[in-house]
Coordinates of C-alpha atoms in Angstrom, one line a residue:
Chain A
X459 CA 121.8 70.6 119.7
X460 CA 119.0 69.7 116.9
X461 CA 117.1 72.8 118.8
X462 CA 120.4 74.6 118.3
X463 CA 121.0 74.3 114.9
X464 CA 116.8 75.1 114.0
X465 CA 117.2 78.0 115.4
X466 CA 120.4 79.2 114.0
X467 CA 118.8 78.1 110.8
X468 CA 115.5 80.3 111.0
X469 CA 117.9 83.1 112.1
X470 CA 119.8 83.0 109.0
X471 CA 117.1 82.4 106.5
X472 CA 115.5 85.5 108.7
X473 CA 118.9 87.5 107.4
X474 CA 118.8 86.4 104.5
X475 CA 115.5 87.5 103.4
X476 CA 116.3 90.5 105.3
X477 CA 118.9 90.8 103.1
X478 CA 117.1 90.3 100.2
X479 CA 114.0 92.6 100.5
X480 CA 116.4 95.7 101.3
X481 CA 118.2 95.3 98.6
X482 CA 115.0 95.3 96.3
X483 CA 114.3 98.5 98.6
X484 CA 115.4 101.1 97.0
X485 CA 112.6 104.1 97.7
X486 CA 112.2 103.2 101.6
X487 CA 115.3 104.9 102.9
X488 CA 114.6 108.3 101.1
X489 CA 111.0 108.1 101.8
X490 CA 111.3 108.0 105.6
X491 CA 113.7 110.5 105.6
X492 CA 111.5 112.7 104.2
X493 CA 108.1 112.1 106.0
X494 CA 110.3 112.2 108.9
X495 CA 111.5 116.3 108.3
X496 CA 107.7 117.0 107.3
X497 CA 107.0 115.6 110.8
X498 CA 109.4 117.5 112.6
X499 CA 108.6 120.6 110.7
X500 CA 104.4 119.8 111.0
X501 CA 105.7 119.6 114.5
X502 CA 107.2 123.1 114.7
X503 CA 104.8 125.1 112.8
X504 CA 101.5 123.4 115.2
X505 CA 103.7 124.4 117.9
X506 CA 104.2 127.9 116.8
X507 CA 101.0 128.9 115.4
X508 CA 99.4 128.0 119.4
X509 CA 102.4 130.3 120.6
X510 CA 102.1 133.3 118.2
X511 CA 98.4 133.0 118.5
X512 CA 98.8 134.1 122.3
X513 CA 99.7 137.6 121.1
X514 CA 98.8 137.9 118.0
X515 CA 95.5 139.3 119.3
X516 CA 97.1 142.7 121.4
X517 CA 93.4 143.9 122.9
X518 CA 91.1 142.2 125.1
X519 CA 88.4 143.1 123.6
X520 CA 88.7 141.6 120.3
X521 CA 86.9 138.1 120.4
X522 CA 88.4 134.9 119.2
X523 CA 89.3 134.7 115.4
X524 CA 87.5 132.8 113.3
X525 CA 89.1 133.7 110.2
X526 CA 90.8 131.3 108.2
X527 CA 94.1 132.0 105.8
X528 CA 95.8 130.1 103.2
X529 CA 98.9 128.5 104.3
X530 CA 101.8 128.8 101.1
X531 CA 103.1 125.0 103.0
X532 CA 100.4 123.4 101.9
X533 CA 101.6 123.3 98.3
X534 CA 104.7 121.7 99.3
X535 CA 102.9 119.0 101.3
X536 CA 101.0 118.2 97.9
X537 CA 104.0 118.3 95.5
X538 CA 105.8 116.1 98.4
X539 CA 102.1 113.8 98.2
X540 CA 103.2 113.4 94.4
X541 CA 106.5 112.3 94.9
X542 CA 105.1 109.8 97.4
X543 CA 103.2 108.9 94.5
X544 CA 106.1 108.4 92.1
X545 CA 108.0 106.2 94.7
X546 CA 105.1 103.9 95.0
X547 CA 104.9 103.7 91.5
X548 CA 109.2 103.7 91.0
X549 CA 109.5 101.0 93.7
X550 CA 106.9 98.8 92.1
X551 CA 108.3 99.2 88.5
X552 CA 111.7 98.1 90.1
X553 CA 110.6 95.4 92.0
X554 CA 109.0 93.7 89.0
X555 CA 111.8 94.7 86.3
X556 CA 114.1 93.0 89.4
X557 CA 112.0 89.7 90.1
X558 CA 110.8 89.0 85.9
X559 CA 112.7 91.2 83.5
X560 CA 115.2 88.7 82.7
X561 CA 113.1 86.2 81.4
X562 CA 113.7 83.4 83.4
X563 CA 110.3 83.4 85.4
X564 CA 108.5 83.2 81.6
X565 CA 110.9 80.3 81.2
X566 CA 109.5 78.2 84.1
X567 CA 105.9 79.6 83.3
X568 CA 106.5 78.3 79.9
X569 CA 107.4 74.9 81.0
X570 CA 104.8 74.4 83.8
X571 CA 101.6 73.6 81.0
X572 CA 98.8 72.3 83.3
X573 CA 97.1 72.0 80.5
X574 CA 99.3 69.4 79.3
X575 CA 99.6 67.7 82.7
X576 CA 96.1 67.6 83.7
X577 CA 94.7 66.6 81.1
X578 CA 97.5 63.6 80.3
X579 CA 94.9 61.4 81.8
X580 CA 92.4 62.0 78.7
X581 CA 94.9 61.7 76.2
X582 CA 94.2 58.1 75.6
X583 CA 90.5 57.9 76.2
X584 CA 89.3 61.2 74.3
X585 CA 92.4 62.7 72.4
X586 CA 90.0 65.4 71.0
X587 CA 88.6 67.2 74.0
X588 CA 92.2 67.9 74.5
X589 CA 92.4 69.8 71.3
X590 CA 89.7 72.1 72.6
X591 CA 90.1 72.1 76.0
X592 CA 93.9 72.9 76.4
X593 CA 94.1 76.1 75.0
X594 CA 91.5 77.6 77.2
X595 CA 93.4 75.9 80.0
X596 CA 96.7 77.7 79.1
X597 CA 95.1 80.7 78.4
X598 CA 93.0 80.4 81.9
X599 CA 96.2 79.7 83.6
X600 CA 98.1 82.2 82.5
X601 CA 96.1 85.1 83.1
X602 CA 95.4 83.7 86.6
X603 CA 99.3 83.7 87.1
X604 CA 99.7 87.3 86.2
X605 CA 96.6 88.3 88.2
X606 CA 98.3 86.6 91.0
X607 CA 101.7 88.5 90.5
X608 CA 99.6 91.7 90.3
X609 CA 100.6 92.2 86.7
X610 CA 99.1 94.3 83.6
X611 CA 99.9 93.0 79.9
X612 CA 98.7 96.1 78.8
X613 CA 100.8 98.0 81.7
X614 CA 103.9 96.0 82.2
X615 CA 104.7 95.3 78.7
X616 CA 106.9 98.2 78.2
X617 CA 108.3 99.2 81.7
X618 CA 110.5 102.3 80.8
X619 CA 106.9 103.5 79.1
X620 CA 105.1 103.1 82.5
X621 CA 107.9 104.7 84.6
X622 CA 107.3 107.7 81.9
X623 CA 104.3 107.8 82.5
X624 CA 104.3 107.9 86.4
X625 CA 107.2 110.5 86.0
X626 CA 105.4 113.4 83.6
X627 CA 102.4 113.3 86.9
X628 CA 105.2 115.8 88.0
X629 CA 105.9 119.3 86.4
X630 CA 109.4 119.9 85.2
X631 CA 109.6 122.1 88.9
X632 CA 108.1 119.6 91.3
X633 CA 110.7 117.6 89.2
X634 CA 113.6 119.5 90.0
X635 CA 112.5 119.8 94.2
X636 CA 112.5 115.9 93.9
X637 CA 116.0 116.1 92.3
X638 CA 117.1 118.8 95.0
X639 CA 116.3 116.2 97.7
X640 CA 118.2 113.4 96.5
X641 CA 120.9 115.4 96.1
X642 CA 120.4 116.5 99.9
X643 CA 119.6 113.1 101.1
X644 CA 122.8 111.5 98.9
X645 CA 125.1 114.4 100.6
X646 CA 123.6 113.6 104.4
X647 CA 124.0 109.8 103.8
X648 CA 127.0 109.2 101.8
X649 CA 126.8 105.2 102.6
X650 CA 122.9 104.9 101.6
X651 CA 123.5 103.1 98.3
X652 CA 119.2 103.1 98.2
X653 CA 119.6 106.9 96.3
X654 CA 122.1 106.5 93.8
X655 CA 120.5 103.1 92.8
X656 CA 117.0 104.8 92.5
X657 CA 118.5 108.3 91.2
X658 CA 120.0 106.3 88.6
X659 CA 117.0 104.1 87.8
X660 CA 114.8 107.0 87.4
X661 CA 117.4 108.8 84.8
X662 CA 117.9 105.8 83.0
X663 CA 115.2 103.7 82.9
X664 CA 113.3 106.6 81.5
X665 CA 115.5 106.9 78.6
X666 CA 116.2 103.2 77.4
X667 CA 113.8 100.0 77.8
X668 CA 114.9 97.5 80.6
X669 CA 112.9 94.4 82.0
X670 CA 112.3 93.4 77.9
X671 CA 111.8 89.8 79.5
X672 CA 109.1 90.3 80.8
X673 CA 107.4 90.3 77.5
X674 CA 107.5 87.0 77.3
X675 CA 105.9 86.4 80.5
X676 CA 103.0 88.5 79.9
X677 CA 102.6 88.0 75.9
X678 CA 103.8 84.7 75.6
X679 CA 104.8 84.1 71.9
X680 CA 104.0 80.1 72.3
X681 CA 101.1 79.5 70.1
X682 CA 97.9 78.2 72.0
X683 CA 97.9 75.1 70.1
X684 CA 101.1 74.1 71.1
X685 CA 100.3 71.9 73.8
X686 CA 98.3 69.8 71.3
X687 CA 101.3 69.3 69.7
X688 CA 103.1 68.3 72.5
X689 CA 101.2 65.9 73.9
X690 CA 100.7 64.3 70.7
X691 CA 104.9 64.5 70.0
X692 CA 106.1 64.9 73.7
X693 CA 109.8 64.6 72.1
X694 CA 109.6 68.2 70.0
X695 CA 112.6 70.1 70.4
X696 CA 112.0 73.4 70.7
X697 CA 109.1 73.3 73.5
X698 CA 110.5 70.0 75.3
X699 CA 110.1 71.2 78.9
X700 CA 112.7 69.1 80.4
X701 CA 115.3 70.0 78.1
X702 CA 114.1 73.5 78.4
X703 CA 114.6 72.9 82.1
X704 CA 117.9 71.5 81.6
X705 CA 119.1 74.6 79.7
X706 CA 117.7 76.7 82.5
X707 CA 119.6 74.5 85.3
X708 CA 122.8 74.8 83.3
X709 CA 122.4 78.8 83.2
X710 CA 121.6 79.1 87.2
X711 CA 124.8 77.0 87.5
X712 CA 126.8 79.5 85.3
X713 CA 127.8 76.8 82.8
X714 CA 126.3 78.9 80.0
X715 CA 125.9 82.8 79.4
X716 CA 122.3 82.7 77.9
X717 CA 119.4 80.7 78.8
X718 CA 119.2 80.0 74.9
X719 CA 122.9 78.4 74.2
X720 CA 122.3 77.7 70.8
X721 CA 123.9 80.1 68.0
X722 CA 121.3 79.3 65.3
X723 CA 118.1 79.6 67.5
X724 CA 116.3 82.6 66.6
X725 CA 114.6 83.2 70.4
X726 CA 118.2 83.7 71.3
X727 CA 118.3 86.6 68.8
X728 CA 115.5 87.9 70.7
X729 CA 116.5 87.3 74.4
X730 CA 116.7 90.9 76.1
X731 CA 120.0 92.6 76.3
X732 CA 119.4 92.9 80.2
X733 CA 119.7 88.8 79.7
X734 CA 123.3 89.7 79.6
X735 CA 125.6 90.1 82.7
X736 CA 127.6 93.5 82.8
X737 CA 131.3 93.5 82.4
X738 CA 132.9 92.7 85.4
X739 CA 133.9 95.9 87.9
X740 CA 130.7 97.9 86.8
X741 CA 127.7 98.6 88.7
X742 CA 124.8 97.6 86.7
X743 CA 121.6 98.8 87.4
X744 CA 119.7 96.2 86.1
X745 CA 121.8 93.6 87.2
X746 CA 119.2 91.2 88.8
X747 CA 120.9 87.8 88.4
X748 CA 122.4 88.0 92.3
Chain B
X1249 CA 119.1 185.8 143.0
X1250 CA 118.7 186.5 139.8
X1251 CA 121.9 183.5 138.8
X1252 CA 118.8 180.7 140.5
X1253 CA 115.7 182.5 138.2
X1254 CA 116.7 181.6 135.0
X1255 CA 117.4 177.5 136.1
X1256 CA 114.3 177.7 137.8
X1257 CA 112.3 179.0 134.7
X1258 CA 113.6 176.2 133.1
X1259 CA 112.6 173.7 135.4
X1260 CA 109.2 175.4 136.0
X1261 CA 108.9 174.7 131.7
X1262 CA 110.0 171.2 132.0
X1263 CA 107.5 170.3 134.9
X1264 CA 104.9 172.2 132.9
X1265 CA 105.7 170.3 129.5
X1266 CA 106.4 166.5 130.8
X1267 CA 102.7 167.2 132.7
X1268 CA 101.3 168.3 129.7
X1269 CA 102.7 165.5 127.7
X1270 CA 101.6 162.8 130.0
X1271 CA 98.0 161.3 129.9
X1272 CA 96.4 158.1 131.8
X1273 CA 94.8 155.2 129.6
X1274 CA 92.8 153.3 130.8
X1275 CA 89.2 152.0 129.5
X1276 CA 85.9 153.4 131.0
X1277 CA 83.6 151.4 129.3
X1278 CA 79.8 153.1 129.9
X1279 CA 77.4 151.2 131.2
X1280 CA 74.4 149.6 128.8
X1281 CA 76.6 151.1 126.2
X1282 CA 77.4 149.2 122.5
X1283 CA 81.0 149.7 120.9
X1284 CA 81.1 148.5 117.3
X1285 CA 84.0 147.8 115.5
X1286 CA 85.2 146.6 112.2
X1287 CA 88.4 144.1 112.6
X1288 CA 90.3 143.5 109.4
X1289 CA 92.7 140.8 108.7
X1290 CA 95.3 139.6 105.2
X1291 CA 97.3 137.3 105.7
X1292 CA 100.5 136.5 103.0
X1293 CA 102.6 133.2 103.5
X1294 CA 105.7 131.8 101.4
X1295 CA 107.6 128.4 101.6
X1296 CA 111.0 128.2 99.9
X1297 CA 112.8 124.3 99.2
X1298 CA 116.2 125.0 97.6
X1299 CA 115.2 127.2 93.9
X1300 CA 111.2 126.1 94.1
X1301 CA 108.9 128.8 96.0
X1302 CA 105.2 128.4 96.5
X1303 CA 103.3 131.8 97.7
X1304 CA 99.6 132.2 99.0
X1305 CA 98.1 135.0 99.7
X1306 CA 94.8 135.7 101.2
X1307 CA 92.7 139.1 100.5
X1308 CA 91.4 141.2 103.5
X1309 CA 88.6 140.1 105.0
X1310 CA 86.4 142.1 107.3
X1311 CA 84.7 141.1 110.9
X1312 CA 82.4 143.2 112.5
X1313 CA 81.4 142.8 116.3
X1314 CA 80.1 144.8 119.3
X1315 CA 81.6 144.8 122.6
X1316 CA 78.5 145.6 124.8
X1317 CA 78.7 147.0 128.5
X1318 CA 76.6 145.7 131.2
X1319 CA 78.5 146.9 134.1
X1320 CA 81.8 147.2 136.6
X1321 CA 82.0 145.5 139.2
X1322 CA 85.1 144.2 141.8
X1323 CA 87.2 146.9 139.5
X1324 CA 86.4 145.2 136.5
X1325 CA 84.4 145.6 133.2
X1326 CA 81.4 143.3 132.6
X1327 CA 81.5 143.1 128.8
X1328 CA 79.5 140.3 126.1
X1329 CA 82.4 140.7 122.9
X1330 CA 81.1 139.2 119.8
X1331 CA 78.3 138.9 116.9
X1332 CA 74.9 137.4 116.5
X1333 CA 76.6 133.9 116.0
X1334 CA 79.0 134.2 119.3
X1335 CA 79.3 136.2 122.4
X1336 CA 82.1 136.3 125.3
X1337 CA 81.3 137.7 128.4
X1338 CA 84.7 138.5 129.4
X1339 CA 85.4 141.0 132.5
X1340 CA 88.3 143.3 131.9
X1341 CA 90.5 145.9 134.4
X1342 CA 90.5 149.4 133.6
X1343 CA 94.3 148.8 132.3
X1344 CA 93.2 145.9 129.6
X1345 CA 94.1 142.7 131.7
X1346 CA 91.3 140.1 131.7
X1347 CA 89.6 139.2 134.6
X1348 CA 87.9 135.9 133.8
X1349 CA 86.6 135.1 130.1
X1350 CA 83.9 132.3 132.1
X1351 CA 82.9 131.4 128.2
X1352 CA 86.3 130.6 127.0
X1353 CA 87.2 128.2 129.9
X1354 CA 89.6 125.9 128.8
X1355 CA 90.4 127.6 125.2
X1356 CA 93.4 129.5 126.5
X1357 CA 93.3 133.2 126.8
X1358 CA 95.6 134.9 124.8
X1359 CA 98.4 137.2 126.6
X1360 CA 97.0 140.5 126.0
X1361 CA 98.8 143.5 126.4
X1362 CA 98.0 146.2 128.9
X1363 CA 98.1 149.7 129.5
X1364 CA 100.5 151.0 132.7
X1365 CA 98.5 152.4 135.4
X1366 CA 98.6 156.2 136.5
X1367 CA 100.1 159.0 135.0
X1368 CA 102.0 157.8 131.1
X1369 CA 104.5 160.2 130.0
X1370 CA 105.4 160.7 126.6
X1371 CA 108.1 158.8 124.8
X1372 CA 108.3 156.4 127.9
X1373 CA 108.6 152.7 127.2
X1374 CA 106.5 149.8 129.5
X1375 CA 107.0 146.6 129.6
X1376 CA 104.8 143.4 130.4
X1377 CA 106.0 140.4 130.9
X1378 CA 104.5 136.8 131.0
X1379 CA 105.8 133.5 131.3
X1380 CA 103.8 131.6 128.6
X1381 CA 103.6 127.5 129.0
X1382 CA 103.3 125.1 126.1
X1383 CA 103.5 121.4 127.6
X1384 CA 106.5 121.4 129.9
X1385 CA 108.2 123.9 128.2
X1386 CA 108.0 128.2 129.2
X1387 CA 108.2 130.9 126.5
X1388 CA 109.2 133.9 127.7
X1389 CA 106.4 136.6 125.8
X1390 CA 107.1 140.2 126.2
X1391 CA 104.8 143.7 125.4
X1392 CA 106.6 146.7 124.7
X1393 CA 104.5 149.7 125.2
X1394 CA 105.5 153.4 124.0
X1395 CA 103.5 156.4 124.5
X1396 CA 104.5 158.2 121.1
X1397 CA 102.1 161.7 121.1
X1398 CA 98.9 162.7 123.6
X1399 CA 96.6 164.8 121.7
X1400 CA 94.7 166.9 124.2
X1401 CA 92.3 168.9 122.4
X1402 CA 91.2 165.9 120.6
X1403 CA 91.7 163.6 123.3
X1404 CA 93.7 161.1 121.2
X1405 CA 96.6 159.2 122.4
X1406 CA 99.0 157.6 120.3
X1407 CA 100.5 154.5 121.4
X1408 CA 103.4 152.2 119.7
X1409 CA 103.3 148.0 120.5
X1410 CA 105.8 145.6 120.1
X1411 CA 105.9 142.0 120.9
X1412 CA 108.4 139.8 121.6
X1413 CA 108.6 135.8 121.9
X1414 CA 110.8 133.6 122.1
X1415 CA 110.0 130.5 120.4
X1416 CA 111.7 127.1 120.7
X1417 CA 114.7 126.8 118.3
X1418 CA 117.4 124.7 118.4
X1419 CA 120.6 124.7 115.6
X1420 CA 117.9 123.3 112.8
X1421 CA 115.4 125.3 113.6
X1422 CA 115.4 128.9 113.3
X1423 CA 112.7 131.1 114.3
X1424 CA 111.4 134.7 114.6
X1425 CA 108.7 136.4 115.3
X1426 CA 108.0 140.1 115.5
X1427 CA 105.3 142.0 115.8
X1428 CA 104.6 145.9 115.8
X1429 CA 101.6 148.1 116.0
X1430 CA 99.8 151.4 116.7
X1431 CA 97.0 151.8 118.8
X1432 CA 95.0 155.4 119.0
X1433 CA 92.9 155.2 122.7
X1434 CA 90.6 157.6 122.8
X1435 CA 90.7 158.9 126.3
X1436 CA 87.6 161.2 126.6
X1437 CA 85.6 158.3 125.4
X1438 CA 88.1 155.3 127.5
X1439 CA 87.9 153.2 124.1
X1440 CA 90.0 152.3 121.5
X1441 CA 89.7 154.4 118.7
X1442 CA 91.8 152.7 116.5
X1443 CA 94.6 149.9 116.3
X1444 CA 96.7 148.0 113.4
X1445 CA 99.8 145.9 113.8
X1446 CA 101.6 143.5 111.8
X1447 CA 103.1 140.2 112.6
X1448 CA 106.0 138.2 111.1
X1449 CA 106.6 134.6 111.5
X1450 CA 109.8 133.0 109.8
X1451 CA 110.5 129.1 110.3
X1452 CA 114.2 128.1 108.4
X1453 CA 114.7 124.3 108.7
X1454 CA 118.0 122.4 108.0
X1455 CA 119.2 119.2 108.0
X1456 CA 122.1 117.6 109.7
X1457 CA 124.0 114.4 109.3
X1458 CA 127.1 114.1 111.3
X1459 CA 129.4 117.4 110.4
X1460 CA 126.9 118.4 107.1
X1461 CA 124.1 120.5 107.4
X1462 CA 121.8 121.3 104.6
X1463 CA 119.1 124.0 104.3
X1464 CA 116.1 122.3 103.4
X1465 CA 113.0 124.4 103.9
X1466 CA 111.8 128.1 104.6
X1467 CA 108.7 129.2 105.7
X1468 CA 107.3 132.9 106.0
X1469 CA 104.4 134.9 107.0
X1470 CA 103.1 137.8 107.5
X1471 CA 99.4 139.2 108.0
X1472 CA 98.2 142.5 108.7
X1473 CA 95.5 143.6 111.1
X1474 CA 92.9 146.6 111.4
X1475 CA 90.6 147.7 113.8
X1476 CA 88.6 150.4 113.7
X1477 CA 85.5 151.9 115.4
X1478 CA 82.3 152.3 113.8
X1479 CA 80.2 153.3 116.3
X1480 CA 78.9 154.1 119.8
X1481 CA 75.1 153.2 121.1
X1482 CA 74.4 154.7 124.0

């Protein structure tokens, strides 16, 4: 029974994350549909050309060609190459926007401080290494975190920038064929949710920002002596982890709408307005809190 | 007597024009003689996807090779086709067909056409067939032949080609292939004088999901070829 029940367990945390990943999926769908044509078609044309080069040579006496000629498909594999491209890059800006835009990831990061934990030991021996030492432990920290999550301060910090940027690598035409094929794709696969969600990503995100919390993860606006200051008052307010935590508990739960309850705290002012959860019965694109 | 002479005089002037308007090709290539020719090729391609079109186009480029003869033997032309960089020895039948090609074992011969054997008249139409095999699958490739003038006095006849082939297609992919040409054979010489033909290749590919089906890409070509004699060395 206890083998039972581990098993139906793996199998459901399997479905879960199953579950999980394809909904973070949005590029895969389209993507495979069409590398899948361009293999049928790649298919077709190999085929052909050994066929039509049976006759294309009427006269015996004329010896095997050698001479090659441009093929006009060839520009459409590369312009289909650059939307691969864009994908990639699409899929990856979605993925972080999804996991760290709202915030709450820079919350925890916030409140983890190894700096302030490891060197706890040395606060009552030698008080002032820890003056000196801590900020280059926070600062060593942090950019090991981001390296680790595969994020760019200077790339990352403005996400609707970097989609831009991926998106103008293709001519207003090559643009337009892209466009085409969603539209095709959308019309073939009515119940493929994948291509309106990216369709409408791509649209949007290009015109307003979205993931603003990630800012704080990768610019962190805590000053580096901070930790000084908290391990010297542990009870401070603002930067107490554990009531941080608490906060951050409480907004999981759904007992408050904002990570920062507080009416007269400025950091509430500038929480990102993706921190807020759209009005009930609308699809929101950037809705990452399920 | 004199009702039958006048059907008869018409008869006797049909027999006399359909024998004069008739001619035999075949090749009679001399032996330890060198045929030079120049063979031209352009080619022109197009790929459509809904309003965006991409075009290539290549400019004519010129070949030249020799097609020597070093004998006839079991009814069949011993010929080395080629240039300094390559030869073929192929052997070749008086009517075109290849023999054996011993230096292209393994490459696939192409389906060549050939010429009918005996007397051709004008304005008659040939046909060669060939069952071609790709994998497990047998594509059905056809040569039309049609013998459009005979030039006596210069010894020129003028011949039309077509080619037919049916390539696999099913409902979301459409195909067609044509191709047409002229060959002048010169017969005093039993050489080709001169030959150029045109192909046409045109893939249309759709998609389909259960009852919608969507055009998604179109691809064309065409190329154009030349040959031409340059020269005979006895």
């Amino acid at each position: 029974m206890k083998r039972f029940s581990i098993c139906l367990l793996l199998l459901l945390s399997a479905t879960v994350s199953m579950a999980q990943s394809h909904g973070s999926d949005i590029t895969s769908p389209f993507r495979l549909w069409l590398l899948n044509n361009e293999a049928r078609v790649f298919s077709s044309l190999a085929t052909d050309e050994i066929l039509t080069g049976k006759v294309v040579s009427p006269f015996s006496l004329l010896p095997p060609t050698r001479l090659q000629t441009g093929k006009a498909e060839e520009k459409l594999w590369e312009t289909h190459r650059k939307i691969y491209v864009l994908l990639d890059e699409t899929q990856n800006i979605y993925s972080v926007a999804r996991k760290y835009g709202n915030g709450r990831f820079a919350v925890i990061t916030k409140q983890a401080r190894p700096e302030t934990w490891s060197l706890m030991p040395l606060l009552a021996a030698t008080p002032e290494i820890i003056r000196t030492v801590s900020p280059l432990f926070r600062k060593t920290f942090h950019n090991t975190l981001l390296k680790s999550m595969n994020l760019d301060p200077e790339r990352d910090i403005d996400l609707s920038a970097r989609l831009n940027k991926a998106l103008k690598k293709l001519s207003d035409e090559e643009f337009r064929l892209m466009n085409d094929y969603f539209g095709t794709f959308a019309a073939l696969f009515p119940s493929d949710p994948s291509i309106r969600v990216l369709k409408s990503f791509i649209e949007t995100g290009s015109r307003k920002p979205f993931g603003t919390g990630l800012k704080e993860l990768l610019r962190p606006s805590v000053e580096p002596s901070a930790p000084t200051k908290v391990a010297t008052a542990q009870a401070a307010e603002p930067d107490d982890p554990l009531a941080e935590l608490e906060k951050l508990a409480q907004f999981d739960a759904g007992l408050t709408d904002s990570i920062n309850p507080d009416p007269d705290s400025k950091a509430d002012e500038k929480q990102p307005a993706t921190l807020e959860p759209p009005p009930p019965g609308t699809e929101d694109l950037f809705n990452i809190w399920d | 007597m004199k009702r039958l002479r006048k059907p008869g005089i018409l008869i006797l002037l049909l027999i006399m024009a359909t024998c004069a308007g008739a001619a035999e090709i075949k090749y009679a290539y001399k032996k330890g003689s060198t045929y030079s020719y120049r063979y031209t090729q352009s080619t022109s391609s197009k790929s459509k996807a809904f309003t965006v079109s991409t075009a290539e186009s290549s400019p004519p480029v010129s070949y030249d090779f020799s097609v020597k003869s070093i004998d006839f033997q079991d009814g069949a032309f011993i010929l080395d086709v080629g240039d300094k960089a390559a030869t073929y020895r192929r052997y070749i039948r008086e009517n075109g067909e290849i023999k054996g090609a011993p230096a292209e074992a393994g490459q696939g011969i192409p389906f060549f056409l050939t010429f009918p054997e005996g007397d051709w008249k004008v304005a008659e139409k040939r046909q060669v067939r060939k069952s071609l095999s790709l994998g497990n699958k047998d594509v059905m490739a056809i040569w039309s032949l049609l013998l459009k003038s005979v030039d006596n006095e210069k010894g020129l006849a003028e011949i039309l080609f077509t080619a037919n082939l049916s390539l696999p297609e099913d409902q979301l992919r459409q195909k067609g292939f044509s191709l047409k040409g002229r060959v002048v054979f010169n017969m005093l010489e039993g050489v080709i004088h001169q030959a150029d033909w045109q192909t046409t290749y045109k893939f249309n590919f759709s998609n389909k999901a259960f009852a919608i089906t969507r055009n998604l890409w179109v691809f064309e070509k065409q190329s154009s070829h030349t040959l031409a004699m340059t020269g005979i060395q006895e």
